[in-house]
Amino acid sequence: MLLATSLAFGLDAADRAFPPPLERAGDISTEVLDADGQLLRAFATPDGRWRLRTTAKDVDPQFVRMLIAYEDQRFWQHRGVDPIALARAAIQLATNGRIVSGASTLSMQVARLIEPREGRSLTAKVQQLVRALQIERRLGKDQVLDLYLTLAPYGGNLEGVRSASLAYFGKEPRRLTVAQSALLVALPQLPERRRPDRNLTLAEAARSRVLHRMAVERIVGEGEAERAAMAPIPSQRLRLPAHAAHLAEAAQRLRPDIRSHQTTLRRSVQQGLETVAKDAARKLGPKISVAMIMADIRTGEIVGEVGSADYFDASRSGWIDMTSNNRSPGSTLKPFIYGLAFEDGLVSQETIIEDRPADFFGYRPRNFDMSYQGDVSIRQALQLSLNVPAVRLLDAVGPTRLMVRFRRAQVRPVLPPNEAPGLAIGLGGVGITLKDLVQLYAGLANRGRPVKLGEGIQGQPSALEGEPLLEPVAAWHVADILAGVLPPVGAGQRGIAYKTGTSYGYRDAWSVGFDGTHVLGVWVGRPDNGAVPGLTGYGSAAPILFEGFAKSGVVVTPLPQAPAGAVRITQAQLPISQRRFSINASGLIASTREPAPQIIYPPEGARIELGAATGGEIMPLALKLQGGRAPFRWLANGRPLPETSRRRISQWVPDGGGYSTLTVIDSVGRAASVRIFVD
């Protein structure tokens, strides 16, 4: 009894002193997953192995049953070593003088995989046996099985059932045919000799042996085994998934300490966009790349991101992520200029605006085709992307104010060094990234509420608080106009509102479009900023945009209904002040036949309670007018208010109670006044 107790304590001490090297099981490939947990890309281990973590839940249950029936029938009963199998192997060795059948259990094979040894000596086999006992002392059966499924060799640098299934069948092992399961059971015994991409005959013979093992036949059925034996075996190895290469590398750099990165991407969307980008670049010519971003306009989550046409194509500098490079946006910022003009009440969709040569203090914008349309409606001007009308409106609303709106959306376009915002902004005179441009359009599509695009990694906040990018009515008018732009040649109408842009010198082609749920941005050009003759937003980028929506698999949803107060008004129904917009020779806003300014609130002689009588804080008074030419200067009791305004709504805070006279003067010197009493 004492001897047995001492032996037990000795074995326990030895076990603790020399534990099995289970830490090697943690040396696995880094995986980047989509929002649903599907594999987007895997990175090889430092020693160059494709070793994907695999559990029994990840593989077909039929495969697990076949594996245990073929390799270790009493796996669930023994404690790491199968004494019955050992006795049988010893008797066969003594009777035949050679090894007829092995006695290795799955636990012993795991011991060999985590602690490889040279040769197959009796000493090595005993060491495996001891390690198997140690492993099962520490781990449960399910964990041992998971280790085998992760570490089993499949030839070359493939390890684990998932790696093999992806490489030979192009799919995850959750649903395998009987023939596929049998091949995956057979390969780990002699992985190099039985590799189907090199020794098809040996692989087929090994699979047949598995299928005709009696224990396996009882699981799959005799007839099914015969049919599976006739199934073809894959003769070549496939590449493992390598989607979203730029985002995957960014995720790994961000958190190199973890082995599984969850993204907001959707694999079906990502695959579709990558295919579209690659095919489009090939058609457009050498050295041209394509970048694309698709995002949810409500959450800002990126569901698809393509940094280049082909990450592995050096001729197109595929390693450069063009979603984050600043480039000239061409005309893609024009919708936000029009949005401000709608918001200020300067124009309506059917307001007439001049498209003729103009000089803005030395800046002379010209249209892309060097021609002019004459008088056009605001709707036509934006849909045709005419340059002169856009600059006229930007001159009215102010370039600085446009940049302030961009900052509300946390987008900061890059201006030339030491330059203040100027009119050239409207035609692409700034630098902006594709991601920032998509972020701006996400806010436009989201009823003017800014949306912060995520980084593609799950768990990052995307909501933005603060003032709107545009008022909902103005955003709706812009979206309504863009929804009427004709689709590119050969593309069907998909219910998408979109805008295109071409930078100076044919270096960048852009197209950004949205439906009621998603926004998609496309950039086309050369990463080295070289010119591409004939490259345009409408001819080059817009077809990719429509193809991207079609191949992404997303269901195009209708654009939102018009918000309260948003209506289309015919030209004849417009008030006189909005029927025509132009800029006179002095650079001031003018509308033909507009009436003189008139103060409509507060009315003449009004008695208004603002808190002055109580001695408390005096509330501001809203000032409203109609008619006149902007900008407007307000005066209270003969003293001008601090700033001029281009809007017809302002505020004034009285110094105290009593009578006051309010006066407004428009840009051509016409004035209107009212006298009120403040309580």
XYZ file of C-alpha atoms in Angstrom:
679
model
C 0.000 0.000 0.000
C 2.785 2.376 0.933
C 4.642 1.487 -2.253
C 1.572 2.202 -4.349
C 1.004 5.517 -2.623
C 4.635 6.528 -3.100
C 4.472 5.528 -6.755
C 1.325 7.588 -7.264
C 2.909 10.642 -5.621
C 6.043 10.152 -7.697
C 4.136 9.953 -10.956
C 2.113 13.027 -10.011
C 5.295 14.963 -9.207
C 6.870 13.889 -12.492
C 3.737 14.905 -14.357
C 3.830 18.358 -12.808
C 7.562 18.739 -13.370
C 7.394 17.781 -17.061
C 4.003 18.961 -18.384
C 3.073 18.516 -22.048
C 3.830 21.580 -24.220
C 0.210 22.516 -24.799
C 1.174 26.126 -25.474
C 2.038 25.166 -29.063
C -1.650 24.606 -29.654
C -2.133 28.350 -29.241
C 0.208 29.158 -32.132
C -2.517 29.520 -34.743
C -3.246 31.682 -37.766
C -4.757 35.119 -37.288
C -8.228 35.331 -38.802
C -10.220 38.319 -40.007
C -13.968 37.641 -39.999
C -16.973 39.393 -41.428
C -19.956 40.604 -39.394
C -21.469 37.100 -39.453
C -18.263 35.307 -38.468
C -17.362 34.139 -41.979
C -13.662 34.058 -42.871
C -12.466 37.025 -44.921
C -8.732 36.488 -44.669
C -6.259 34.407 -42.719
C -2.584 35.091 -42.025
C -0.039 32.293 -41.880
C 1.707 31.607 -38.580
C 5.282 32.892 -38.116
C 6.582 29.506 -39.324
C 4.537 29.799 -42.521
C 1.716 27.387 -41.622
C -1.983 27.724 -42.383
C -3.251 26.588 -39.014
C -6.832 27.725 -38.434
C -8.454 27.139 -35.077
C -11.049 24.389 -35.477
C -13.538 22.857 -33.078
C -15.940 19.972 -33.482
C -18.732 22.528 -33.859
C -16.990 23.877 -36.968
C -17.050 20.588 -38.891
C -19.644 18.219 -40.245
C -20.768 15.757 -37.511
C -20.550 12.942 -40.062
C -16.846 13.672 -40.502
C -16.256 13.447 -36.739
C -18.021 10.085 -36.577
C -15.998 8.772 -39.528
C -12.742 10.044 -38.009
C -13.331 8.329 -34.680
C -14.535 5.110 -36.362
C -11.377 4.957 -38.463
C -8.723 6.269 -36.086
C -9.858 5.590 -32.515
C -13.114 3.661 -32.033
C -12.927 3.730 -28.231
C -11.937 7.408 -28.083
C -14.794 8.341 -25.756
C -14.044 5.458 -23.345
C -10.269 5.349 -22.816
C -8.110 7.844 -20.866
C -5.580 8.597 -23.614
C -4.312 5.064 -24.262
C -6.423 2.199 -25.611
C -5.217 -0.999 -23.864
C -7.277 -3.202 -26.191
C -5.648 -1.685 -29.256
C -2.228 -1.986 -27.628
C -2.758 -5.673 -26.876
C -4.006 -6.348 -30.401
C -1.025 -4.561 -31.964
C 1.421 -6.469 -29.727
C -0.100 -9.857 -30.633
C -0.027 -9.030 -34.349
C 3.593 -7.910 -34.110
C 4.575 -11.127 -32.335
C 2.613 -13.313 -34.741
C 3.596 -11.642 -38.031
C 6.978 -10.219 -37.154
C 5.911 -6.802 -38.368
C 3.472 -4.063 -37.475
C 0.064 -4.936 -38.908
C -2.077 -2.268 -37.233
C -1.240 0.653 -35.046
C -2.472 1.427 -31.571
C -2.241 5.215 -31.641
C -5.226 7.016 -30.232
C -6.253 10.516 -31.210
C -4.783 11.666 -27.905
C -1.439 10.072 -28.809
C -1.541 11.724 -32.222
C -2.177 15.077 -30.559
C 0.855 14.403 -28.331
C 2.968 13.810 -31.458
C 1.646 16.954 -33.128
C 2.385 19.300 -30.229
C 5.796 17.720 -29.596
C 7.224 16.415 -32.898
C 10.078 13.906 -32.622
C 12.548 12.598 -35.156
C 11.997 8.992 -36.165
C 9.388 6.474 -35.044
C 11.311 4.474 -32.437
C 9.832 2.522 -29.562
C 11.107 5.200 -27.201
C 9.236 7.890 -29.126
C 6.081 5.767 -29.033
C 6.352 5.345 -25.250
C 6.851 9.081 -24.855
C 3.708 9.675 -26.920
C 1.818 7.270 -24.714
C 2.895 9.091 -21.565
C 2.113 12.485 -23.084
C -1.340 11.240 -24.091
C -2.054 10.306 -20.479
C -0.821 13.721 -19.351
C -2.948 15.535 -21.946
C -6.129 13.719 -20.984
C -5.414 14.414 -17.344
C -5.570 18.122 -18.153
C -8.107 18.305 -20.950
C -11.544 16.916 -21.633
C -12.323 14.730 -24.638
C -13.885 17.604 -26.561
C -10.744 19.680 -26.105
C -8.516 16.822 -27.255
C -10.653 16.377 -30.351
C -10.506 20.121 -31.067
C -6.706 20.014 -30.841
C -6.544 17.212 -33.388
C -8.917 19.030 -35.735
C -6.697 22.133 -35.485
C -3.247 20.501 -35.740
C -3.673 17.466 -38.018
C -1.271 17.722 -41.013
C -2.662 17.780 -44.552
C 0.436 18.236 -46.657
C 2.624 21.220 -47.379
C 1.874 24.022 -44.954
C -1.748 22.996 -44.365
C -2.676 22.039 -40.834
C -6.133 21.429 -39.457
C -9.395 20.360 -41.039
C -10.564 23.902 -41.848
C -7.377 24.770 -43.719
C -7.592 21.531 -45.718
C -11.277 21.940 -46.520
C -10.760 25.509 -47.714
C -7.671 24.582 -49.739
C -9.060 21.443 -51.412
C -12.814 22.078 -51.544
C -13.027 25.868 -51.344
C -15.479 25.808 -48.427
C -15.719 25.615 -44.662
C -16.046 22.029 -43.340
C -19.483 22.519 -41.783
C -21.139 20.535 -44.584
C -19.027 17.858 -46.222
C -19.974 15.048 -48.541
C -19.093 11.507 -47.553
C -16.327 11.504 -50.179
C -14.852 14.750 -48.851
C -15.008 13.551 -45.253
C -13.267 10.294 -46.163
C -10.436 12.169 -47.909
C -9.921 14.435 -44.894
C -9.825 11.383 -42.616
C -7.227 9.662 -44.805
C -4.730 12.442 -45.506
C -3.184 13.054 -42.027
C -1.709 9.517 -41.855
C 0.735 10.221 -44.707
C 0.056 13.862 -45.579
C 2.917 14.428 -48.024
C 2.588 11.165 -49.937
C -1.191 11.416 -50.211
C -1.511 15.063 -51.213
C -4.199 15.060 -53.934
C -2.559 17.968 -55.760
C 0.592 15.864 -56.209
C -0.339 12.176 -55.837
C -3.913 11.813 -56.983
C -3.745 8.011 -57.237
C -2.437 7.532 -53.708
C -5.013 9.972 -52.341
C -7.824 8.073 -54.071
C -6.575 4.739 -52.731
C -6.307 6.118 -49.192
C -9.852 7.486 -49.383
C -11.119 4.120 -50.596
C -9.518 2.368 -47.607
C -11.334 4.708 -45.252
C -14.669 4.202 -46.993
C -14.389 0.419 -46.922
C -13.296 0.137 -43.308
C -16.092 -1.839 -41.653
C -16.562 0.642 -38.824
C -16.875 3.495 -41.297
C -19.270 1.589 -43.557
C -21.601 1.049 -40.626
C -21.806 4.854 -40.241
C -22.250 5.905 -43.857
C -23.912 2.780 -45.250
C -22.472 0.330 -47.766
C -24.193 1.832 -50.784
C -23.197 5.372 -49.850
C -19.571 4.298 -49.416
C -19.551 2.830 -52.936
C -20.973 6.028 -54.436
C -18.511 8.173 -52.524
C -15.587 6.080 -53.784
C -16.495 7.069 -57.365
C -16.582 10.820 -56.646
C -13.736 12.834 -58.211
C -10.893 14.055 -56.005
C -9.702 17.667 -56.330
C -6.441 17.715 -58.238
C -5.275 21.179 -57.279
C -4.987 23.267 -54.167
C -6.984 26.499 -53.927
C -5.919 29.768 -52.354
C -7.349 30.449 -48.938
C -9.732 33.431 -48.730
C -7.905 36.739 -49.020
C -10.676 39.336 -49.018
C -10.436 42.911 -47.678
C -6.634 42.752 -47.726
C -6.041 46.366 -46.666
C -8.593 46.311 -43.849
C -7.321 42.934 -42.665
C -3.770 44.230 -42.380
C -4.984 47.347 -40.591
C -6.875 45.209 -38.088
C -3.797 43.095 -37.444
C -1.649 46.176 -36.913
C -4.243 47.627 -34.554
C -4.424 44.512 -32.363
C -1.507 42.154 -33.062
C -2.157 40.382 -29.758
C -5.437 38.719 -30.771
C -6.058 35.911 -33.259
C -9.591 36.700 -34.380
C -10.697 40.114 -35.650
C -14.408 40.752 -36.180
C -15.264 43.357 -38.814
C -18.469 45.056 -39.919
C -17.978 43.843 -43.492
C -20.327 41.357 -45.135
C -18.453 38.739 -47.134
C -21.002 38.553 -49.951
C -20.823 42.334 -50.404
C -17.026 42.322 -50.185
C -16.649 39.548 -52.750
C -18.990 41.307 -55.150
C -17.224 44.662 -54.890
C -13.772 43.106 -55.258
C -14.867 41.281 -58.400
C -16.327 44.469 -59.880
C -13.187 46.487 -59.071
C -10.825 43.890 -60.523
C -12.800 43.440 -63.740
C -13.251 47.192 -64.206
C -9.555 47.969 -63.766
C -8.612 45.298 -66.273
C -10.968 46.839 -68.844
C -9.805 50.404 -68.173
C -6.169 49.638 -68.851
C -2.743 49.203 -67.224
C -1.667 50.989 -64.046
C -5.271 51.978 -63.253
C -6.690 51.090 -59.865
C -10.190 51.164 -58.395
C -11.225 51.804 -54.788
C -14.727 51.380 -53.353
C -16.499 51.819 -50.017
C -20.067 50.796 -49.206
C -21.560 51.840 -45.866
C -24.848 51.784 -44.000
C -26.208 55.345 -43.961
C -27.900 54.891 -40.582
C -25.096 53.355 -38.535
C -21.999 54.338 -40.510
C -20.837 50.713 -40.522
C -18.704 49.848 -43.532
C -20.104 46.712 -45.188
C -17.646 46.587 -48.080
C -14.234 48.183 -48.612
C -11.889 47.723 -51.573
C -8.603 49.582 -51.255
C -7.326 48.701 -54.732
C -8.295 46.704 -57.795
C -5.982 43.833 -56.817
C -3.815 43.853 -53.714
C -1.333 41.445 -55.308
C -1.001 43.337 -58.631
C 2.241 45.287 -58.419
C 1.674 46.915 -61.821
C -1.305 48.763 -60.304
C 0.436 49.434 -56.962
C -2.205 47.227 -55.395
C -0.697 47.464 -51.922
C -1.665 51.176 -51.723
C -5.006 51.729 -50.005
C -6.666 54.369 -52.161
C -9.641 54.766 -49.818
C -7.469 56.868 -47.496
C -5.425 58.957 -49.954
C -6.286 62.619 -50.499
C -7.225 63.341 -54.111
C -9.117 66.107 -55.922
C -12.860 65.320 -55.738
C -13.825 67.108 -58.963
C -17.525 68.006 -58.940
C -18.588 65.648 -56.159
C -18.857 68.459 -53.597
C -21.363 70.455 -55.671
C -24.470 68.870 -54.048
C -23.512 70.408 -50.706
C -23.262 73.873 -52.281
C -26.752 73.478 -53.660
C -27.909 72.184 -50.291
C -26.795 75.392 -48.592
C -28.516 77.453 -51.263
C -31.753 75.527 -50.703
C -31.377 75.926 -46.968
C -30.951 79.697 -47.239
C -34.017 80.001 -49.449
C -31.925 81.451 -52.285
C -33.208 78.964 -54.850
C -35.757 76.251 -55.524
C -35.400 73.347 -57.915
C -36.981 75.305 -60.786
C -35.234 78.615 -60.138
C -33.519 79.822 -63.316
C -29.767 80.364 -63.110
C -27.341 81.534 -65.777
C -24.747 79.238 -67.282
C -22.634 81.769 -69.142
C -18.999 82.875 -68.937
C -18.401 84.721 -65.676
C -15.528 86.445 -63.902
C -15.413 86.196 -60.096
C -12.691 88.720 -59.276
C -10.251 87.032 -61.638
C -11.505 83.459 -61.249
C -13.127 82.335 -64.504
C -14.622 78.855 -64.215
C -15.472 76.961 -67.379
C -17.627 73.920 -67.953
C -16.063 70.521 -68.500
C -17.000 70.428 -72.198
C -16.070 74.120 -72.707
C -19.651 74.955 -73.765
C -22.452 76.822 -71.976
C -26.160 76.108 -71.682
C -27.470 79.635 -71.136
C -30.475 79.805 -68.805
C -31.085 76.532 -66.953
C -33.019 75.488 -63.879
C -31.239 74.676 -60.650
C -32.306 71.050 -61.126
C -30.740 70.928 -64.596
C -27.584 72.716 -63.434
C -26.880 70.107 -60.752
C -27.866 67.119 -62.864
C -25.643 68.316 -65.726
C -22.915 69.241 -63.210
C -22.446 72.680 -64.753
C -19.506 74.537 -63.256
C -20.498 78.188 -63.574
C -23.860 77.868 -61.763
C -22.177 75.951 -58.929
C -19.596 78.694 -58.498
C -22.334 81.351 -58.597
C -24.095 79.618 -55.719
C -20.869 79.017 -53.786
C -20.084 82.713 -54.105
C -23.509 83.403 -52.590
C -23.374 80.959 -49.670
C -19.648 81.386 -48.989
C -16.756 78.885 -49.258
C -15.903 79.204 -45.568
C -19.450 78.317 -44.586
C -19.266 75.221 -46.792
C -16.076 74.125 -45.028
C -17.759 74.672 -41.649
C -20.525 72.284 -42.715
C -17.944 69.680 -43.678
C -16.404 69.975 -40.222
C -19.813 69.210 -38.714
C -19.497 65.828 -40.384
C -15.916 65.505 -39.055
C -14.524 65.845 -42.559
C -11.679 68.271 -43.161
C -10.741 68.609 -46.850
C -7.119 69.590 -47.377
C -6.557 73.048 -48.858
C -3.408 74.073 -50.745
C -0.713 75.342 -48.352
C -1.358 78.807 -46.905
C -4.633 79.241 -48.779
C -8.025 80.195 -47.395
C -11.199 78.520 -48.682
C -12.029 79.901 -52.132
C -14.454 79.359 -54.966
C -12.258 76.642 -56.490
C -13.513 74.300 -53.745
C -16.695 73.779 -55.734
C -14.773 72.357 -58.689
C -12.359 70.111 -56.797
C -9.774 72.578 -55.528
C -9.230 70.627 -52.288
C -7.984 67.197 -51.330
C -10.328 64.605 -49.853
C -10.259 60.852 -49.274
C -12.810 58.433 -50.645
C -13.763 57.504 -47.105
C -14.432 61.129 -46.156
C -16.425 61.687 -49.320
C -18.580 58.646 -48.571
C -19.017 59.971 -45.026
C -20.333 63.281 -46.396
C -22.778 61.521 -48.694
C -23.897 59.242 -45.868
C -24.924 62.385 -43.993
C -26.697 63.729 -47.082
C -28.560 60.439 -47.525
C -29.398 60.378 -43.805
C -31.697 63.429 -44.075
C -28.753 65.744 -43.469
C -27.762 64.176 -40.139
C -23.988 63.566 -40.043
C -22.852 59.956 -39.882
C -19.382 58.906 -38.772
C -18.073 56.008 -40.807
C -16.485 53.283 -38.716
C -13.071 51.799 -39.332
C -14.551 48.493 -40.446
C -13.814 46.918 -37.043
C -16.759 45.938 -34.867
C -17.328 47.754 -31.608
C -16.263 51.221 -32.773
C -18.788 54.065 -32.305
C -20.201 55.701 -35.414
C -22.937 58.112 -34.260
C -22.290 61.852 -34.443
C -23.929 64.394 -32.192
C -24.253 68.067 -32.973
C -25.568 70.338 -35.676
C -26.802 68.928 -38.985
C -24.773 68.817 -42.161
C -27.866 70.144 -43.968
C -31.431 70.796 -42.938
C -33.729 67.843 -43.830
C -35.688 69.777 -46.467
C -32.510 70.961 -48.197
C -31.025 67.450 -48.092
C -34.214 66.058 -49.619
C -34.157 68.557 -52.497
C -30.564 67.616 -53.321
C -31.289 63.871 -53.145
C -34.414 64.336 -55.257
C -32.388 66.052 -57.974
C -29.594 63.450 -57.894
C -32.147 60.638 -58.132
C -33.132 62.048 -61.523
C -29.631 61.861 -63.037
C -29.628 59.507 -66.016
C -27.788 56.223 -65.381
C -24.585 55.626 -67.358
C -24.835 54.077 -70.809
C -25.773 50.410 -70.597
C -26.858 50.544 -66.949
C -30.449 50.114 -65.880
C -32.280 52.496 -63.568
C -31.815 51.182 -60.027
C -33.441 53.913 -57.935
C -30.078 55.361 -56.948
C -29.306 59.032 -56.360
C -25.751 59.663 -57.505
C -23.160 62.256 -58.483
C -19.970 61.998 -60.496
C -16.772 64.012 -60.571
C -13.599 64.316 -62.640
C -10.487 66.025 -61.343
C -8.339 68.436 -63.328
C -6.114 66.714 -65.878
C -8.112 63.460 -65.940
C -6.343 62.120 -62.858
C -9.311 61.042 -60.742
C -12.782 59.817 -61.629
C -15.418 59.627 -58.898
C -18.962 58.452 -58.443
C -20.930 58.378 -55.204
C -24.498 57.087 -54.970
C -27.022 56.046 -52.375
C -30.423 54.470 -51.916
C -32.514 54.431 -48.752
C -30.064 52.211 -46.859
C -26.569 52.200 -48.332
C -24.091 54.627 -49.831
C -21.382 53.499 -52.250
C -18.366 55.539 -53.306
C -16.048 54.744 -56.229
C -12.647 56.196 -57.107
C -10.790 55.383 -60.341
C -7.319 56.534 -61.299
C -3.611 55.846 -61.027
C -2.099 55.606 -57.538
C 0.919 57.594 -58.774
C -1.398 60.501 -59.672
C -0.657 60.155 -63.368
C -3.102 61.469 -65.959
C -5.368 59.022 -67.781
C -6.682 60.551 -71.014
C -10.414 60.067 -71.361
C -10.945 59.166 -67.694
C -14.213 60.722 -66.451
C -16.579 60.252 -63.562
C -19.617 59.599 -65.756
C -17.863 57.394 -68.293
C -15.480 55.477 -66.003
C -16.635 55.572 -62.368
C -20.433 55.664 -62.722
C -20.675 52.282 -64.529
C -18.632 50.764 -61.690
C -21.013 52.328 -59.162
C -24.071 50.767 -60.774
C -22.301 47.437 -61.245
C -21.206 47.576 -57.615
C -24.769 47.979 -56.389
C -25.855 45.118 -58.653
C -23.059 42.679 -57.708
C -22.927 43.518 -54.000
C -26.127 41.615 -53.365
C -27.710 44.395 -51.300
C -31.384 45.027 -51.939
C -31.857 48.564 -53.243
C -34.395 50.298 -51.004
C -36.419 53.391 -51.930
C -35.180 56.825 -50.955
C -36.917 58.354 -47.910
C -40.211 60.161 -48.318
C -40.140 63.954 -48.443
C -40.048 65.553 -44.977
C -42.640 68.100 -43.896
C -42.331 71.277 -45.908
C -40.448 69.703 -48.834
C -42.357 70.004 -52.092
C -41.525 70.465 -55.751
C -42.849 73.822 -56.987
C -43.157 74.685 -60.647
C -41.421 77.736 -62.002
C -44.718 79.554 -62.444
C -45.678 78.931 -58.811
C -42.433 80.296 -57.374
C -42.420 83.681 -55.634
C -40.895 86.379 -57.789
C -37.724 86.454 -55.669
C -36.969 82.795 -56.491
C -37.787 82.689 -60.177
C -34.315 83.717 -61.277
C -30.938 83.722 -59.560
C -27.977 85.624 -60.907
C -24.959 87.662 -59.871
C -24.635 91.224 -61.080
C -21.475 92.974 -62.184
C -20.647 93.930 -58.595
C -20.670 90.303 -57.526
C -23.834 90.768 -55.452
C -26.782 88.378 -55.390
C -29.586 89.627 -57.583
C -32.961 88.357 -58.658
C -34.921 90.085 -61.392
C -37.990 92.081 -60.464
C -37.663 91.239 -56.771
C -39.607 93.553 -54.448
C -38.038 95.776 -51.828
C -37.413 94.195 -48.427
C -40.374 93.970 -46.088
C -40.271 93.077 -42.384
C -42.970 90.489 -41.761
C -42.072 89.839 -38.105
C -42.348 91.632 -35.780
C -45.202 93.571 -37.334
C -45.500 97.352 -37.027
C -46.663 98.485 -33.555
C -46.389 95.024 -31.974
C -46.054 94.740 -28.173
C -43.781 91.752 -27.485
C -43.034 90.148 -24.147
C -39.386 89.079 -23.900
C -38.899 89.191 -20.123
C -37.653 92.801 -19.892
C -40.487 93.844 -17.527
C -39.582 91.172 -14.950
C -35.946 92.209 -14.755
C -34.793 88.722 -15.744
C -32.856 87.513 -18.749
C -34.230 89.016 -21.971
C -35.110 86.456 -24.630
C -33.941 86.957 -28.243
C -36.451 88.211 -30.786
C -36.758 86.523 -34.182
C -36.551 88.905 -37.141
C -38.115 87.790 -40.422
C -38.309 89.499 -43.779
C -39.233 88.810 -47.370
C -38.057 90.307 -50.643
C -34.912 92.335 -51.076
C -31.424 91.290 -52.114
C -29.030 89.577 -49.752
C -26.885 90.297 -47.843
C -28.988 92.193 -45.304
C -27.911 94.605 -42.587
C -30.200 94.979 -39.548
C -30.196 98.046 -37.333
C -31.800 98.423 -33.894
C -32.454 102.018 -32.864
C -29.986 103.180 -35.485
C -27.159 100.901 -34.349
C -26.182 98.048 -36.734
C -26.253 94.485 -35.461
C -22.840 92.789 -35.362
C -23.057 90.862 -38.641
C -24.708 91.013 -42.018
C -26.813 88.038 -43.010
C -27.716 86.308 -46.252
C -30.656 84.616 -44.606
C -34.095 86.088 -44.196
C -34.279 85.060 -40.559
C -32.119 86.714 -37.879
C -32.158 87.335 -34.123
C -31.883 90.434 -31.935
C -31.506 90.672 -28.167
C -32.784 94.093 -26.855
C -30.759 96.020 -24.309
C -33.917 96.589 -22.301
C -37.644 97.261 -22.487
C -39.530 100.088 -24.173
C -39.956 101.326 -27.717
C -37.455 100.283 -30.369
C -37.123 100.824 -34.092
C -35.897 97.964 -36.249
C -34.572 98.612 -39.748
C -33.290 96.295 -42.460
C -31.236 97.440 -45.460
C -30.640 95.158 -48.445
C -27.567 95.035 -50.704
C -28.783 97.787 -53.019
C -29.713 100.182 -50.237
C -33.478 99.632 -50.005
C -34.765 99.739 -46.433
C -37.798 98.852 -44.339
C -38.552 99.720 -40.688
C -41.007 98.835 -37.919
C -41.561 100.325 -34.462
C -42.321 97.934 -31.596
C -42.630 97.932 -27.811
C -40.617 95.380 -25.792
C -41.964 94.167 -22.409
